Amino acid sequence: MLRRAATTVGSACKKYDLNCTKFAKNRRTMADLQQIASNNERAEALINSIEAEISGIQQQLVERQKQELIKENAALAKEVGAALAQLVQLELRNGKKQIPVPGARGLCTSAAPVVPPAEAGSAPAAQAPKPGKDPKEKKVKEKKPAAEKPAVAPEAPIDVGRLDLRVGKIVEVGRHPDADSLYLEKIDCGEAAPRTVVSGLVKFVPLEQMQNRLVVVMCNLKPAKMRGVISEAMVMCASTPEKVEVLSPPAGAVPGDLVHCEGYPRQPDAQLNPKKKIFESCAPDLMTNGDLVACYKGAALHVPGKGNVVAQTLKNVNVK
């Protein structure tokens, strides 16, 4: 009996030890689970914070792009308006009538007013009875009045206002591949793409003085091929047979700034007609004065609000 009781007690002790071990393991497992749950909560909070930050950054980027597009659209609208106004002016100068678009404003028109049709149901006007025809009477053909030709707008006076002078920046320059005396330049004139310009300045201006400098450019010359390269503009210089200096725009000028001349409204042709020799007629009166300022008939060439166009040392010489 004692042996059996001892065996039973020993078995109960083993079960108790096993239960204690399981309990300890369960306690450790619960602590681990609580730690994992806590880690998950912190990770979730961090993820939510990062998502909120990313969302804020995305909203800022979208707003910035929106503002940039608004500015770009406004600039494009100005360019389109200026181009349209110039086109209308040129067409009026060439005698073309302007027909207004329904609902649009601002176009001049010389078209005759439209006569409204007769109202429906109104009685036709009484017609005089036709006299009897004499069989021997010869038919006389009525002469139709000649169609009136549209009045041609008078041509603008030939002066510096018809030259499209602008500020440009040389963004790339090198020797012409087929001519030792010519530079080949890319000039930013404030347009969508730089203009290609060929200049015969190698003998007068070192290459390093041409790089990245602001210049005054005439932009409405007819493009001409020079040794196989189409030149789209002309760099304006003060010039003598022995020395040539590139004219300098005023401080603060930027590519695309328009050059004006007091007393001569700026109304440049879209493209100068070589047969009319407009630039050749203006050239004798384009000169620097005693203060190095480039002038037309004594009136300074200038960028409004920024200053005059000047030479470096050449006084009282031709500009071309």
mmCIF file of C-alpha atoms in Angstrom:
data_model
loop_
_atom_site.group_PDB
_atom_site.id
_atom_site.type_symbol
_atom_site.label_atom_id
_atom_site.label_comp_id
_atom_site.label_asym_id
_atom_site.label_seq_id
_atom_site.Cartn_x
_atom_site.Cartn_y
_atom_site.Cartn_z
ATOM 1 C CA MET A 1 0.000 0.000 0.000
ATOM 2 C CA LEU A 2 2.814 2.406 0.873
ATOM 3 C CA ARG A 3 4.565 1.612 -2.368
ATOM 4 C CA ARG A 4 1.422 2.284 -4.331
ATOM 5 C CA ALA A 5 0.863 5.552 -2.515
ATOM 6 C CA ALA A 6 4.446 6.605 -3.165
ATOM 7 C CA THR A 7 4.004 5.850 -6.848
ATOM 8 C CA THR A 8 0.826 7.897 -6.966
ATOM 9 C CA VAL A 9 2.481 10.832 -5.231
ATOM 10 C CA GLY A 10 5.440 10.684 -7.622
ATOM 11 C CA SER A 11 3.143 10.672 -10.610
ATOM 12 C CA ALA A 12 1.243 13.636 -9.233
ATOM 13 C CA CYS A 13 4.514 15.529 -8.687
ATOM 14 C CA LYS A 14 5.573 14.892 -12.281
ATOM 15 C CA LYS A 15 2.259 16.170 -13.556
ATOM 16 C CA TYR A 16 2.593 19.224 -11.348
ATOM 17 C CA ASP A 17 6.094 19.939 -12.722
ATOM 18 C CA LEU A 18 4.855 19.555 -16.265
ATOM 19 C CA ASN A 19 1.987 21.922 -15.598
ATOM 20 C CA CYS A 20 4.368 24.469 -14.084
ATOM 21 C CA THR A 21 6.618 24.221 -17.123
ATOM 22 C CA LYS A 22 3.651 24.682 -19.481
ATOM 23 C CA PHE A 23 2.442 27.648 -17.437
ATOM 24 C CA ALA A 24 5.862 29.299 -17.600
ATOM 25 C CA LYS A 25 5.972 28.725 -21.354
ATOM 26 C CA ASN A 26 2.505 30.172 -21.764
ATOM 27 C CA ARG A 27 3.521 33.247 -19.774
ATOM 28 C CA ARG A 28 6.524 33.752 -22.030
ATOM 29 C CA THR A 29 4.360 33.243 -25.103
ATOM 30 C CA MET A 30 1.873 35.879 -23.884
ATOM 31 C CA ALA A 31 4.684 38.365 -23.247
ATOM 32 C CA ASP A 32 6.030 37.725 -26.748
ATOM 33 C CA LEU A 33 2.580 38.192 -28.247
ATOM 34 C CA GLN A 34 2.100 41.453 -26.367
ATOM 35 C CA GLN A 35 5.512 42.667 -27.605
ATOM 36 C CA ILE A 36 4.620 41.725 -31.176
ATOM 37 C CA ALA A 37 1.264 43.523 -30.883
ATOM 38 C CA SER A 38 3.009 46.613 -29.517
ATOM 39 C CA ASN A 39 5.540 46.523 -32.373
ATOM 40 C CA ASN A 40 2.713 46.188 -34.886
ATOM 41 C CA GLU A 41 0.954 49.234 -33.442
ATOM 42 C CA ARG A 42 4.131 51.326 -33.635
ATOM 43 C CA ALA A 43 4.788 50.148 -37.215
ATOM 44 C CA GLU A 44 1.214 50.964 -38.232
ATOM 45 C CA ALA A 45 1.479 54.439 -36.692
ATOM 46 C CA LEU A 46 4.772 55.015 -38.536
ATOM 47 C CA ILE A 47 3.249 53.855 -41.836
ATOM 48 C CA ASN A 48 0.253 56.170 -41.360
ATOM 49 C CA SER A 49 2.605 59.073 -40.653
ATOM 50 C CA ILE A 50 4.680 58.347 -43.751
ATOM 51 C CA GLU A 51 1.546 58.038 -45.918
ATOM 52 C CA ALA A 52 0.266 61.371 -44.626
ATOM 53 C CA GLU A 53 3.625 63.009 -45.354
ATOM 54 C CA ILE A 54 3.731 61.524 -48.859
ATOM 55 C CA SER A 55 0.177 62.734 -49.501
ATOM 56 C CA GLY A 56 1.150 66.250 -48.391
ATOM 57 C CA ILE A 57 4.202 66.248 -50.655
ATOM 58 C CA GLN A 58 2.106 65.050 -53.597
ATOM 59 C CA GLN A 59 -0.414 67.832 -53.015
ATOM 60 C CA GLN A 60 2.391 70.405 -52.894
ATOM 61 C CA LEU A 61 3.858 69.066 -56.156
ATOM 62 C CA VAL A 62 0.460 69.113 -57.873
ATOM 63 C CA GLU A 63 -0.184 72.689 -56.691
ATOM 64 C CA ARG A 64 3.280 73.793 -57.852
ATOM 65 C CA GLN A 65 2.778 72.207 -61.274
ATOM 66 C CA LYS A 66 -0.650 73.822 -61.475
ATOM 67 C CA GLN A 67 0.806 77.283 -60.785
ATOM 68 C CA GLU A 68 3.570 76.720 -63.343
ATOM 69 C CA LEU A 69 1.016 75.680 -65.964
ATOM 70 C CA ILE A 70 -1.110 78.745 -65.180
ATOM 71 C CA LYS A 71 1.920 81.015 -65.659
ATOM 72 C CA GLU A 72 2.907 79.211 -68.850
ATOM 73 C CA ASN A 73 -0.638 79.476 -70.224
ATOM 74 C CA ALA A 74 -0.735 83.198 -69.424
ATOM 75 C CA ALA A 75 2.593 83.739 -71.217
ATOM 76 C CA LEU A 76 1.377 81.741 -74.219
ATOM 77 C CA ALA A 77 -1.862 83.725 -74.292
ATOM 78 C CA LYS A 78 0.149 86.964 -74.388
ATOM 79 C CA GLU A 79 2.309 85.635 -77.244
ATOM 80 C CA VAL A 80 -0.771 84.517 -79.182
ATOM 81 C CA GLY A 81 -2.447 87.895 -78.627
ATOM 82 C CA ALA A 82 0.647 89.784 -79.780
ATOM 83 C CA ALA A 83 1.026 87.556 -82.844
ATOM 84 C CA LEU A 84 -2.667 87.986 -83.699
ATOM 85 C CA ALA A 85 -2.457 91.767 -83.352
ATOM 86 C CA GLN A 86 0.636 91.841 -85.576
ATOM 87 C CA LEU A 87 -1.093 89.626 -88.157
ATOM 88 C CA VAL A 88 -4.168 91.863 -88.224
ATOM 89 C CA GLN A 89 -1.977 94.947 -88.591
ATOM 90 C CA LEU A 90 -0.054 93.400 -91.488
ATOM 91 C CA GLU A 91 -3.231 92.301 -93.237
ATOM 92 C CA LEU A 92 -4.776 95.759 -92.845
ATOM 93 C CA ARG A 93 -1.553 97.283 -94.179
ATOM 94 C CA ASN A 94 -1.834 95.015 -97.227
ATOM 95 C CA GLY A 95 -5.467 95.935 -97.793
ATOM 96 C CA LYS A 96 -7.131 92.748 -96.543
ATOM 97 C CA LYS A 97 -10.512 93.087 -94.914
ATOM 98 C CA GLN A 98 -10.943 91.712 -91.400
ATOM 99 C CA ILE A 99 -14.117 89.679 -90.834
ATOM 100 C CA PRO A 100 -15.023 89.469 -87.137
ATOM 101 C CA VAL A 101 -15.716 86.048 -85.641
ATOM 102 C CA PRO A 102 -19.199 85.925 -84.043
ATOM 103 C CA GLY A 103 -18.868 86.608 -80.336
ATOM 104 C CA ALA A 104 -15.272 87.901 -80.702
ATOM 105 C CA ARG A 105 -14.158 91.509 -80.242
ATOM 106 C CA GLY A 106 -11.261 93.655 -81.208
ATOM 107 C CA LEU A 107 -11.033 93.061 -85.003
ATOM 108 C CA CYS A 108 -11.473 95.968 -87.377
ATOM 109 C CA THR A 109 -13.829 95.363 -90.261
ATOM 110 C CA SER A 110 -14.643 97.317 -93.350
ATOM 111 C CA ALA A 111 -17.233 94.877 -94.637
ATOM 112 C CA ALA A 112 -20.563 96.352 -95.670
ATOM 113 C CA PRO A 113 -23.413 95.884 -93.202
ATOM 114 C CA VAL A 114 -25.617 92.882 -93.793
ATOM 115 C CA VAL A 115 -29.109 93.817 -94.956
ATOM 116 C CA PRO A 116 -31.732 91.674 -93.174
ATOM 117 C CA PRO A 117 -34.035 89.674 -95.452
ATOM 118 C CA ALA A 118 -37.666 90.653 -95.814
ATOM 119 C CA GLU A 119 -39.931 89.333 -93.113
ATOM 120 C CA ALA A 120 -41.915 86.200 -93.950
ATOM 121 C CA GLY A 121 -45.416 86.893 -95.206
ATOM 122 C CA SER A 122 -44.715 90.502 -96.222
ATOM 123 C CA ALA A 123 -46.106 91.590 -99.554
ATOM 124 C CA PRO A 124 -43.589 91.983 -102.392
ATOM 125 C CA ALA A 125 -42.923 95.487 -103.631
ATOM 126 C CA ALA A 126 -45.100 96.656 -106.502
ATOM 127 C CA GLN A 127 -43.370 96.398 -109.853
ATOM 128 C CA ALA A 128 -43.953 98.778 -112.715
ATOM 129 C CA PRO A 129 -45.571 97.181 -115.759
ATOM 130 C CA LYS A 130 -43.158 96.247 -118.523
ATOM 131 C CA PRO A 131 -43.685 98.292 -121.663
ATOM 132 C CA GLY A 132 -44.343 96.446 -124.888
ATOM 133 C CA LYS A 133 -41.269 95.543 -126.843
ATOM 134 C CA ASP A 134 -40.734 96.868 -130.301
ATOM 135 C CA PRO A 135 -39.623 93.925 -132.509
ATOM 136 C CA LYS A 136 -37.322 96.235 -134.473
ATOM 137 C CA GLU A 137 -35.801 97.684 -131.325
ATOM 138 C CA LYS A 138 -32.267 96.430 -130.745
ATOM 139 C CA LYS A 139 -31.312 95.133 -127.379
ATOM 140 C CA VAL A 140 -28.910 97.404 -125.571
ATOM 141 C CA LYS A 141 -26.588 95.634 -123.189
ATOM 142 C CA GLU A 142 -26.307 97.319 -119.845
ATOM 143 C CA LYS A 143 -22.744 97.824 -118.671
ATOM 144 C CA LYS A 144 -22.091 96.361 -115.265
ATOM 145 C CA PRO A 145 -20.296 98.709 -112.899
ATOM 146 C CA ALA A 146 -16.715 97.689 -112.301
ATOM 147 C CA ALA A 147 -16.135 95.999 -108.980
ATOM 148 C CA GLU A 148 -14.562 98.301 -106.486
ATOM 149 C CA LYS A 149 -11.056 97.306 -105.495
ATOM 150 C CA PRO A 150 -10.381 97.299 -101.754
ATOM 151 C CA ALA A 151 -8.501 100.338 -100.554
ATOM 152 C CA VAL A 152 -4.839 99.620 -99.931
ATOM 153 C CA ALA A 153 -3.626 100.845 -96.572
ATOM 154 C CA PRO A 154 -0.751 103.306 -96.893
ATOM 155 C CA GLU A 155 2.652 101.770 -96.219
ATOM 156 C CA ALA A 156 4.320 102.729 -92.975
ATOM 157 C CA PRO A 157 7.202 105.228 -93.305
ATOM 158 C CA ILE A 158 10.643 103.730 -93.755
ATOM 159 C CA ASP A 159 12.437 104.254 -90.462
ATOM 160 C CA VAL A 160 13.966 102.326 -87.563
ATOM 161 C CA GLY A 161 10.492 101.407 -86.251
ATOM 162 C CA ARG A 162 10.222 98.800 -89.021
ATOM 163 C CA LEU A 163 13.330 96.951 -87.812
ATOM 164 C CA ASP A 164 12.715 94.145 -85.302
ATOM 165 C CA LEU A 165 15.576 94.828 -82.875
ATOM 166 C CA ARG A 166 15.689 92.626 -79.773
ATOM 167 C CA VAL A 167 18.074 91.604 -77.008
ATOM 168 C CA GLY A 168 19.624 88.160 -77.482
ATOM 169 C CA LYS A 169 22.141 85.981 -75.682
ATOM 170 C CA ILE A 170 24.787 83.901 -77.468
ATOM 171 C CA VAL A 171 24.389 80.436 -75.949
ATOM 172 C CA GLU A 172 26.712 78.644 -78.378
ATOM 173 C CA VAL A 173 29.435 79.901 -80.740
ATOM 174 C CA GLY A 174 32.138 78.391 -82.898
ATOM 175 C CA ARG A 175 33.935 78.779 -86.222
ATOM 176 C CA HIS A 176 31.923 78.230 -89.403
ATOM 177 C CA PRO A 177 32.954 74.809 -90.771
ATOM 178 C CA ASP A 178 33.436 76.194 -94.296
ATOM 179 C CA ALA A 179 34.641 79.784 -93.705
ATOM 180 C CA ASP A 180 37.586 80.931 -91.567
ATOM 181 C CA SER A 181 36.253 84.510 -91.239
ATOM 182 C CA LEU A 182 32.771 83.590 -89.980
ATOM 183 C CA TYR A 183 31.358 82.636 -86.585
ATOM 184 C CA LEU A 184 28.414 80.251 -86.320
ATOM 185 C CA GLU A 185 26.226 81.169 -83.316
ATOM 186 C CA LYS A 186 23.096 80.004 -81.525
ATOM 187 C CA ILE A 187 21.341 83.057 -80.049
ATOM 188 C CA ASP A 188 18.481 82.968 -77.536
ATOM 189 C CA CYS A 189 16.068 85.775 -78.486
ATOM 190 C CA GLY A 190 13.393 84.868 -75.953
ATOM 191 C CA GLU A 191 11.676 82.503 -78.401
ATOM 192 C CA ALA A 192 10.881 78.791 -78.278
ATOM 193 C CA ALA A 193 14.231 77.878 -79.863
ATOM 194 C CA PRO A 194 17.531 79.736 -80.410
ATOM 195 C CA ARG A 195 18.198 81.327 -83.808
ATOM 196 C CA THR A 196 21.111 80.276 -85.988
ATOM 197 C CA VAL A 197 23.200 83.330 -86.918
ATOM 198 C CA VAL A 198 26.308 83.644 -89.092
ATOM 199 C CA SER A 199 28.526 86.685 -88.343
ATOM 200 C CA GLY A 200 31.717 87.867 -90.045
ATOM 201 C CA LEU A 201 33.426 88.877 -86.794
ATOM 202 C CA VAL A 202 36.362 86.447 -86.549
ATOM 203 C CA LYS A 203 38.901 89.135 -87.508
ATOM 204 C CA PHE A 204 37.535 91.674 -85.033
ATOM 205 C CA VAL A 205 36.189 89.893 -81.913
ATOM 206 C CA PRO A 206 37.955 86.976 -80.157
ATOM 207 C CA LEU A 207 35.956 83.806 -79.709
ATOM 208 C CA GLU A 208 36.036 84.019 -75.898
ATOM 209 C CA GLN A 209 34.428 87.500 -76.051
ATOM 210 C CA MET A 210 31.524 86.095 -78.068
ATOM 211 C CA GLN A 211 30.602 83.349 -75.624
ATOM 212 C CA ASN A 212 27.577 83.817 -73.333
ATOM 213 C CA ARG A 213 27.310 87.545 -74.002
ATOM 214 C CA LEU A 214 24.209 89.690 -74.498
ATOM 215 C CA VAL A 215 23.852 91.284 -77.937
ATOM 216 C CA VAL A 216 21.347 93.292 -79.981
ATOM 217 C CA VAL A 217 19.908 91.270 -82.853
ATOM 218 C CA MET A 218 17.815 92.285 -85.887
ATOM 219 C CA CYS A 219 15.307 89.466 -86.230
ATOM 220 C CA ASN A 220 13.184 90.293 -89.284
ATOM 221 C CA LEU A 221 15.783 90.043 -92.031
ATOM 222 C CA LYS A 222 14.927 87.485 -94.686
ATOM 223 C CA PRO A 223 16.872 84.290 -93.814
ATOM 224 C CA ALA A 224 19.889 83.898 -96.093
ATOM 225 C CA LYS A 225 22.275 81.014 -96.762
ATOM 226 C CA MET A 226 25.903 81.829 -95.924
ATOM 227 C CA ARG A 227 28.373 79.157 -96.968
ATOM 228 C CA GLY A 228 25.746 76.447 -96.702
ATOM 229 C CA VAL A 229 24.208 77.593 -93.376
ATOM 230 C CA ILE A 230 20.918 79.521 -93.118
ATOM 231 C CA SER A 231 21.415 82.686 -91.041
ATOM 232 C CA GLU A 232 18.193 83.826 -89.325
ATOM 233 C CA ALA A 233 19.214 87.206 -87.882
ATOM 234 C CA MET A 234 22.034 89.784 -87.677
ATOM 235 C CA VAL A 235 24.163 90.857 -84.705
ATOM 236 C CA MET A 236 24.304 94.673 -84.556
ATOM 237 C CA CYS A 237 27.773 96.264 -84.250
ATOM 238 C CA ALA A 238 29.468 99.647 -84.211
ATOM 239 C CA SER A 239 31.802 99.508 -87.185
ATOM 240 C CA THR A 240 34.736 101.161 -88.944
ATOM 241 C CA PRO A 241 36.951 99.633 -91.655
ATOM 242 C CA GLU A 242 39.620 98.926 -89.012
ATOM 243 C CA LYS A 243 37.555 98.020 -85.944
ATOM 244 C CA VAL A 244 34.203 96.425 -85.081
ATOM 245 C CA GLU A 245 32.520 96.309 -81.648
ATOM 246 C CA VAL A 246 29.432 94.283 -80.772
ATOM 247 C CA LEU A 247 26.754 96.567 -79.301
ATOM 248 C CA SER A 248 25.888 95.918 -75.636
ATOM 249 C CA PRO A 249 22.308 96.017 -74.234
ATOM 250 C CA PRO A 250 21.761 97.859 -70.921
ATOM 251 C CA ALA A 251 22.366 96.195 -67.560
ATOM 252 C CA GLY A 252 19.373 94.129 -66.480
ATOM 253 C CA ALA A 253 18.269 93.324 -70.043
ATOM 254 C CA VAL A 254 17.231 89.736 -70.758
ATOM 255 C CA PRO A 255 16.803 87.735 -73.983
ATOM 256 C CA GLY A 256 13.628 88.797 -75.775
ATOM 257 C CA ASP A 257 13.589 92.412 -74.533
ATOM 258 C CA LEU A 258 12.472 94.748 -77.342
ATOM 259 C CA VAL A 259 14.671 97.661 -78.430
ATOM 260 C CA HIS A 260 12.820 100.947 -79.039
ATOM 261 C CA CYS A 261 13.741 104.366 -80.429
ATOM 262 C CA GLU A 262 12.105 107.521 -79.064
ATOM 263 C CA GLY A 263 9.957 109.246 -81.699
ATOM 264 C CA TYR A 264 9.717 106.194 -83.972
ATOM 265 C CA PRO A 265 6.868 103.824 -82.978
ATOM 266 C CA ARG A 266 7.951 100.201 -83.022
ATOM 267 C CA GLN A 267 5.971 98.580 -85.873
ATOM 268 C CA PRO A 268 8.362 95.981 -87.331
ATOM 269 C CA ASP A 269 7.572 94.150 -90.550
ATOM 270 C CA ALA A 270 7.086 90.418 -90.098
ATOM 271 C CA GLN A 271 9.939 90.048 -92.607
ATOM 272 C CA LEU A 272 11.771 92.796 -94.472
ATOM 273 C CA ASN A 273 11.281 92.746 -98.229
ATOM 274 C CA PRO A 274 14.786 92.858 -99.782
ATOM 275 C CA LYS A 275 13.418 94.677 -102.846
ATOM 276 C CA LYS A 276 12.254 97.630 -100.730
ATOM 277 C CA LYS A 277 15.702 98.020 -99.096
ATOM 278 C CA ILE A 278 14.242 99.189 -95.788
ATOM 279 C CA PHE A 279 17.338 98.428 -93.704
ATOM 280 C CA GLU A 280 19.615 99.901 -96.375
ATOM 281 C CA SER A 281 17.571 103.133 -96.194
ATOM 282 C CA CYS A 282 17.858 103.279 -92.388
ATOM 283 C CA ALA A 283 21.530 102.269 -92.179
ATOM 284 C CA PRO A 284 23.107 105.708 -92.920
ATOM 285 C CA ASP A 285 21.227 107.205 -89.931
ATOM 286 C CA LEU A 286 22.166 104.395 -87.502
ATOM 287 C CA MET A 287 25.258 105.642 -85.645
ATOM 288 C CA THR A 288 26.838 105.877 -82.224
ATOM 289 C CA ASN A 289 27.052 109.371 -80.719
ATOM 290 C CA GLY A 290 29.786 111.067 -78.691
ATOM 291 C CA ASP A 291 28.581 109.216 -75.569
ATOM 292 C CA LEU A 292 28.870 105.792 -77.252
ATOM 293 C CA VAL A 293 25.044 105.441 -77.394
ATOM 294 C CA ALA A 294 23.624 103.766 -80.513
ATOM 295 C CA CYS A 295 21.141 106.176 -82.168
ATOM 296 C CA TYR A 296 18.858 106.611 -85.150
ATOM 297 C CA LYS A 297 18.885 110.206 -86.408
ATOM 298 C CA GLY A 298 20.170 111.233 -82.983
ATOM 299 C CA ALA A 299 17.448 109.396 -80.991
ATOM 300 C CA ALA A 300 18.842 106.722 -78.655
ATOM 301 C CA LEU A 301 18.127 103.034 -79.099
ATOM 302 C CA HIS A 302 17.031 101.763 -75.684
ATOM 303 C CA VAL A 303 15.247 99.045 -73.731
ATOM 304 C CA PRO A 304 12.414 100.833 -71.862
ATOM 305 C CA GLY A 305 13.049 101.062 -68.147
ATOM 306 C CA LYS A 306 16.537 99.536 -68.390
ATOM 307 C CA GLY A 307 18.758 101.883 -70.388
ATOM 308 C CA ASN A 308 20.494 102.571 -73.695
ATOM 309 C CA VAL A 309 22.283 100.331 -76.172
ATOM 310 C CA VAL A 310 25.978 101.283 -76.281
ATOM 311 C CA ALA A 311 29.331 100.553 -77.911
ATOM 312 C CA GLN A 312 32.538 100.033 -75.931
ATOM 313 C CA THR A 313 34.882 102.681 -77.443
ATOM 314 C CA LEU A 314 33.715 103.625 -80.955
ATOM 315 C CA LYS A 315 32.116 107.085 -81.115
ATOM 316 C CA ASN A 316 30.292 108.651 -84.060
ATOM 317 C CA VAL A 317 30.565 105.573 -86.288
ATOM 318 C CA ASN A 318 28.037 103.571 -88.279
ATOM 319 C CA VAL A 319 25.945 100.809 -86.727
ATOM 320 C CA LYS A 320 25.332 97.780 -88.924
#
